[in-house]
PDB file of C-alpha atoms in Angstrom:
ATOM      1  CA  MET A 327      -5.979 -24.171 -26.316  1.00 44.00           C
ATOM      2  CA  SER A 328      -5.773 -21.125 -24.065  1.00 46.00           C
ATOM      3  CA  LEU A 329      -2.328 -19.612 -23.545  1.00 47.00           C
ATOM      4  CA  SER A 330      -3.210 -17.226 -20.597  1.00 47.00           C
ATOM      5  CA  VAL A 331      -3.083 -19.566 -17.803  1.00 47.00           C
ATOM      6  CA  PRO A 332      -0.632 -22.058 -16.626  1.00 47.00           C
ATOM      7  CA  THR A 333      -2.529 -24.583 -15.800  1.00 50.00           C
ATOM      8  CA  GLY A 334      -5.718 -26.500 -16.890  1.00 54.00           C
ATOM      9  CA  ASP A 335      -9.110 -26.159 -16.689  1.00 59.00           C
ATOM     10  CA  GLU A 336     -10.410 -27.653 -13.732  1.00 69.00           C
ATOM     11  CA  PRO A 337     -14.236 -26.964 -12.971  1.00 72.00           C
ATOM     12  CA  GLY A 338     -14.597 -24.347 -10.251  1.00 77.00           C
ATOM     13  CA  ARG A 339     -11.419 -22.287 -10.911  1.00 82.00           C
ATOM     14  CA  ASP A 340     -13.549 -19.221 -11.731  1.00 79.00           C
ATOM     15  CA  ILE A 341     -15.433 -19.313  -8.544  1.00 82.00           C
ATOM     16  CA  PRO A 342     -14.589 -16.219  -6.564  1.00 78.00           C
ATOM     17  CA  ARG A 343     -14.367 -17.894  -2.943  1.00 84.00           C
ATOM     18  CA  HIS A 344     -10.696 -16.576  -1.510  1.00 92.00           C
ATOM     19  CA  THR A 345     -10.974 -13.393   0.538  1.00 92.00           C
ATOM     20  CA  ILE A 346      -8.408 -10.590  -0.279  1.00 94.00           C
ATOM     21  CA  GLY A 347      -6.508 -11.609   3.338  1.00 95.00           C
ATOM     22  CA  ALA A 348      -5.994 -15.258   1.654  1.00 94.00           C
ATOM     23  CA  ALA A 349      -5.111 -13.990  -1.696  1.00 94.00           C
ATOM     24  CA  ALA A 350      -2.451 -11.881  -0.267  1.00 95.00           C
ATOM     25  CA  ARG A 351      -0.943 -14.492   1.923  1.00 95.00           C
ATOM     26  CA  HIS A 352      -0.932 -16.974  -1.039  1.00 93.00           C
ATOM     27  CA  CYS A 353       0.998 -14.750  -3.287  1.00 91.00           C
ATOM     28  CA  GLY A 354       2.961 -12.686  -0.465  1.00 93.00           C
ATOM     29  CA  LEU A 355       1.730  -9.318  -1.132  1.00 93.00           C
ATOM     30  CA  SER A 356      -0.133  -6.769   0.764  1.00 95.00           C
ATOM     31  CA  GLN A 357      -3.824  -6.326   0.518  1.00 95.00           C
ATOM     32  CA  ASP A 358      -3.278  -2.574  -0.274  1.00 96.00           C
ATOM     33  CA  THR A 359      -1.001  -3.957  -3.188  1.00 95.00           C
ATOM     34  CA  LEU A 360      -3.909  -6.108  -4.513  1.00 95.00           C
ATOM     35  CA  ARG A 361      -6.184  -3.358  -4.388  1.00 94.00           C
ATOM     36  CA  TRP A 362      -3.447  -1.167  -6.183  1.00 95.00           C
ATOM     37  CA  TYR A 363      -2.874  -3.878  -8.863  1.00 94.00           C
ATOM     38  CA  GLU A 364      -6.929  -3.832  -9.507  1.00 93.00           C
ATOM     39  CA  ARG A 365      -7.013   0.028  -9.645  1.00 93.00           C
ATOM     40  CA  ILE A 366      -4.094   0.023 -12.163  1.00 94.00           C
ATOM     41  CA  GLY A 367      -5.424  -2.981 -14.575  1.00 91.00           C
ATOM     42  CA  LEU A 368      -2.951  -5.591 -13.485  1.00 94.00           C
ATOM     43  CA  LEU A 369      -5.892  -7.648 -12.249  1.00 91.00           C
ATOM     44  CA  SER A 370      -8.986  -8.135 -14.295  1.00 83.00           C
ATOM     45  CA  HIS A 371     -12.546  -8.057 -12.868  1.00 82.00           C
ATOM     46  CA  ILE A 372     -12.373  -9.147  -9.054  1.00 89.00           C
ATOM     47  CA  GLY A 373     -15.657 -10.783  -7.995  1.00 87.00           C
ATOM     48  CA  ARG A 374     -17.354  -9.448  -4.865  1.00 90.00           C
ATOM     49  CA  ASP A 375     -19.398 -11.229  -2.255  1.00 87.00           C
ATOM     50  CA  HIS A 376     -23.153  -9.783  -1.176  1.00 89.00           C
ATOM     51  CA  THR A 377     -21.511  -7.305   0.914  1.00 91.00           C
ATOM     52  CA  GLY A 378     -19.432  -6.116  -1.611  1.00 88.00           C
ATOM     53  CA  ARG A 379     -15.953  -7.459  -0.157  1.00 92.00           C
ATOM     54  CA  ARG A 380     -13.493  -8.516  -3.040  1.00 93.00           C
ATOM     55  CA  ARG A 381     -13.427 -12.690  -3.560  1.00 93.00           C
ATOM     56  CA  PHE A 382     -10.777 -14.025  -5.778  1.00 93.00           C
ATOM     57  CA  SER A 383     -10.952 -17.323  -7.664  1.00 92.00           C
ATOM     58  CA  ASP A 384      -8.474 -20.191  -8.043  1.00 93.00           C
ATOM     59  CA  ARG A 385      -7.766 -18.544 -11.550  1.00 92.00           C
ATOM     60  CA  ASP A 386      -6.991 -15.276  -9.830  1.00 93.00           C
ATOM     61  CA  LEU A 387      -4.494 -16.681  -7.620  1.00 94.00           C
ATOM     62  CA  GLU A 388      -2.763 -18.356 -10.417  1.00 94.00           C
ATOM     63  CA  TRP A 389      -2.381 -15.074 -12.171  1.00 95.00           C
ATOM     64  CA  LEU A 390      -1.115 -13.352  -9.285  1.00 95.00           C
ATOM     65  CA  THR A 391       1.442 -15.916  -8.744  1.00 95.00           C
ATOM     66  CA  LEU A 392       2.394 -15.394 -12.556  1.00 95.00           C
ATOM     67  CA  ILE A 393       2.626 -11.709 -12.049  1.00 94.00           C
ATOM     68  CA  THR A 394       4.514 -12.237  -8.662  1.00 94.00           C
ATOM     69  CA  ARG A 395       6.985 -14.125 -10.515  1.00 95.00           C
ATOM     70  CA  LEU A 396       7.347 -11.575 -13.203  1.00 95.00           C
ATOM     71  CA  ARG A 397       7.953  -8.839 -10.883  1.00 93.00           C
ATOM     72  CA  THR A 398      10.807 -11.075  -9.272  1.00 93.00           C
ATOM     73  CA  THR A 399      12.291 -11.183 -12.329  1.00 93.00           C
ATOM     74  CA  GLY A 400      12.568  -7.259 -12.427  1.00 91.00           C
ATOM     75  CA  MET A 401       9.710  -6.891 -14.961  1.00 94.00           C
ATOM     76  CA  SER A 402       8.602  -3.401 -14.478  1.00 94.00           C
ATOM     77  CA  VAL A 403       4.982  -2.887 -13.296  1.00 94.00           C
ATOM     78  CA  ALA A 404       4.227  -1.133 -16.813  1.00 95.00           C
ATOM     79  CA  ASP A 405       5.482  -4.208 -18.691  1.00 96.00           C
ATOM     80  CA  MET A 406       3.166  -6.396 -16.492  1.00 96.00           C
ATOM     81  CA  ILE A 407       0.429  -4.152 -17.416  1.00 96.00           C
ATOM     82  CA  ARG A 408       1.286  -4.484 -20.817  1.00 96.00           C
ATOM     83  CA  TYR A 409       1.322  -8.214 -20.369  1.00 96.00           C
ATOM     84  CA  ALA A 410      -2.150  -8.393 -18.910  1.00 95.00           C
ATOM     85  CA  GLN A 411      -3.524  -6.042 -21.816  1.00 95.00           C
ATOM     86  CA  LEU A 412      -2.104  -8.912 -24.370  1.00 96.00           C
ATOM     87  CA  VAL A 413      -3.603 -11.571 -22.721  1.00 95.00           C
ATOM     88  CA  ARG A 414      -6.951  -9.957 -22.556  1.00 94.00           C
ATOM     89  CA  ALA A 415      -6.675  -8.787 -25.939  1.00 96.00           C
ATOM     90  CA  GLY A 416      -6.516 -12.637 -27.073  1.00 95.00           C
ATOM     91  CA  GLU A 417      -4.474 -15.270 -28.923  1.00 97.00           C
ATOM     92  CA  SER A 418      -3.465 -12.949 -31.755  1.00 98.00           C
ATOM     93  CA  THR A 419      -0.873 -11.583 -29.012  1.00 97.00           C
ATOM     94  CA  VAL A 420       1.151 -14.737 -28.498  1.00 98.00           C
ATOM     95  CA  PRO A 421       4.093 -13.527 -30.601  1.00 98.00           C
ATOM     96  CA  GLU A 422       4.327 -10.228 -28.739  1.00 98.00           C
ATOM     97  CA  ARG A 423       3.939 -12.096 -25.558  1.00 97.00           C
ATOM     98  CA  LEU A 424       6.329 -14.801 -26.478  1.00 98.00           C
ATOM     99  CA  ALA A 425       8.868 -11.936 -27.215  1.00 98.00           C
ATOM    100  CA  MET A 426       8.226 -10.176 -23.713  1.00 97.00           C
ATOM    101  CA  PHE A 427       8.924 -13.551 -22.052  1.00 97.00           C
ATOM    102  CA  ARG A 428      12.212 -14.536 -24.017  1.00 97.00           C
ATOM    103  CA  ALA A 429      13.439 -10.835 -23.216  1.00 96.00           C
ATOM    104  CA  THR A 430      12.555 -11.130 -19.384  1.00 96.00           C
ATOM    105  CA  ARG A 431      14.070 -14.453 -19.186  1.00 96.00           C
ATOM    106  CA  ALA A 432      17.258 -13.287 -20.853  1.00 97.00           C
ATOM    107  CA  GLU A 433      17.328 -10.488 -18.537  1.00 95.00           C
ATOM    108  CA  ALA A 434      16.761 -12.873 -15.603  1.00 95.00           C
ATOM    109  CA  LEU A 435      19.752 -15.323 -16.862  1.00 96.00           C
ATOM    110  CA  ASP A 436      21.859 -12.089 -16.961  1.00 96.00           C
ATOM    111  CA  ARG A 437      20.886 -11.343 -13.096  1.00 95.00           C
ATOM    112  CA  ILE A 438      21.752 -14.918 -12.340  1.00 96.00           C
ATOM    113  CA  ALA A 439      24.928 -14.572 -13.612  1.00 97.00           C
ATOM    114  CA  GLU A 440      25.687 -11.256 -11.859  1.00 97.00           C
ATOM    115  CA  LEU A 441      24.325 -12.787  -8.685  1.00 97.00           C
ATOM    116  CA  GLN A 442      27.123 -16.050  -9.172  1.00 98.00           C
ATOM    117  CA  GLN A 443      29.813 -13.670  -9.484  1.00 98.00           C
ATOM    118  CA  THR A 444      28.816 -11.900  -6.666  1.00 98.00           C
ATOM    119  CA  VAL A 445      28.566 -15.100  -4.394  1.00 98.00           C
ATOM    120  CA  ALA A 446      32.116 -16.059  -5.685  1.00 98.00           C
ATOM    121  CA  THR A 447      33.438 -12.795  -4.525  1.00 98.00           C
ATOM    122  CA  LEU A 448      31.626 -13.322  -1.140  1.00 98.00           C
ATOM    123  CA  ASP A 449      33.108 -16.824  -1.000  1.00 98.00           C
ATOM    124  CA  TYR A 450      36.311 -15.528  -1.702  1.00 98.00           C
ATOM    125  CA  LYS A 451      36.215 -12.836   1.004  1.00 98.00           C
ATOM    126  CA  ILE A 452      34.892 -15.404   3.404  1.00 98.00           C
ATOM    127  CA  ALA A 453      37.929 -17.841   2.927  1.00 97.00           C
ATOM    128  CA  LEU A 454      40.497 -14.845   3.357  1.00 96.00           C
ATOM    129  CA  TYR A 455      38.755 -13.660   6.522  1.00 96.00           C
ATOM    130  CA  GLU A 456      38.273 -17.241   8.037  1.00 95.00           C
ATOM    131  CA  GLU A 457      41.950 -18.229   7.081  1.00 94.00           C
ATOM    132  CA  HIS A 458      42.715 -14.565   9.043  1.00 93.00           C
ATOM    133  CA  THR A 459      40.615 -15.824  12.173  1.00 91.00           C
ATOM    134  CA  ALA A 460      42.140 -19.136  11.997  1.00 88.00           C
ATOM    135  CA  PHE A 461      45.711 -17.521  12.001  1.00 86.00           C
ATOM    136  CA  ALA A 462      45.045 -15.210  14.866  1.00 83.00           C
ATOM    137  CA  ALA A 463      43.653 -17.738  17.057  1.00 83.00           C
ATOM    138  CA  ARG A 464      46.924 -19.917  16.721  1.00 83.00           C
ATOM    139  CA  SER A 465      48.892 -16.793  17.072  1.00 75.00           C
ATOM    140  CA  PRO A 466      51.220 -16.813  20.259  1.00 73.00           C
ATOM    141  CA  ASP A 467      49.823 -13.163  21.297  1.00 69.00           C
ATOM    142  CA  ASN A 468      46.556 -14.969  21.667  1.00 65.00           C
ATOM    143  CA  ALA A 469      47.752 -18.243  24.096  1.00 57.00           C
ATOM    144  CA  ALA A 470      46.683 -18.513  27.285  1.00 55.00           C
ATOM    145  CA  SER A 471      49.068 -17.697  30.100  1.00 47.00           C
TER     146      SER A 471
END
């Protein structure tokens, strides 16, 4: 069982069929970002068509989805590269990958808690301003003559 990809082994997952534009749209990144990811080693070998243009497989799109989500957690590009290296190194690196994901999860939960506190502060301020606005609308100074 391989732990490097989150889905099963459907036939044809490794066939490079998607253009760089389609891959960019799929993961919400720019084509330049995908080229950069390839240059820095975040993407393993990307297939090419007969004219030399990049073609991404379904497996590549799954990988892009994963690293995009990791980036959303706040994981640094350097850590994502390290994770990619660990995946390529094989199953013996599973304990280190597990430790990375546990640490990233804990950091993401901390960020969520901070955002929840921020939302609570915003809700409080919104309620104050709504109350103020409602009071001002009822004020005799605002009554129509």
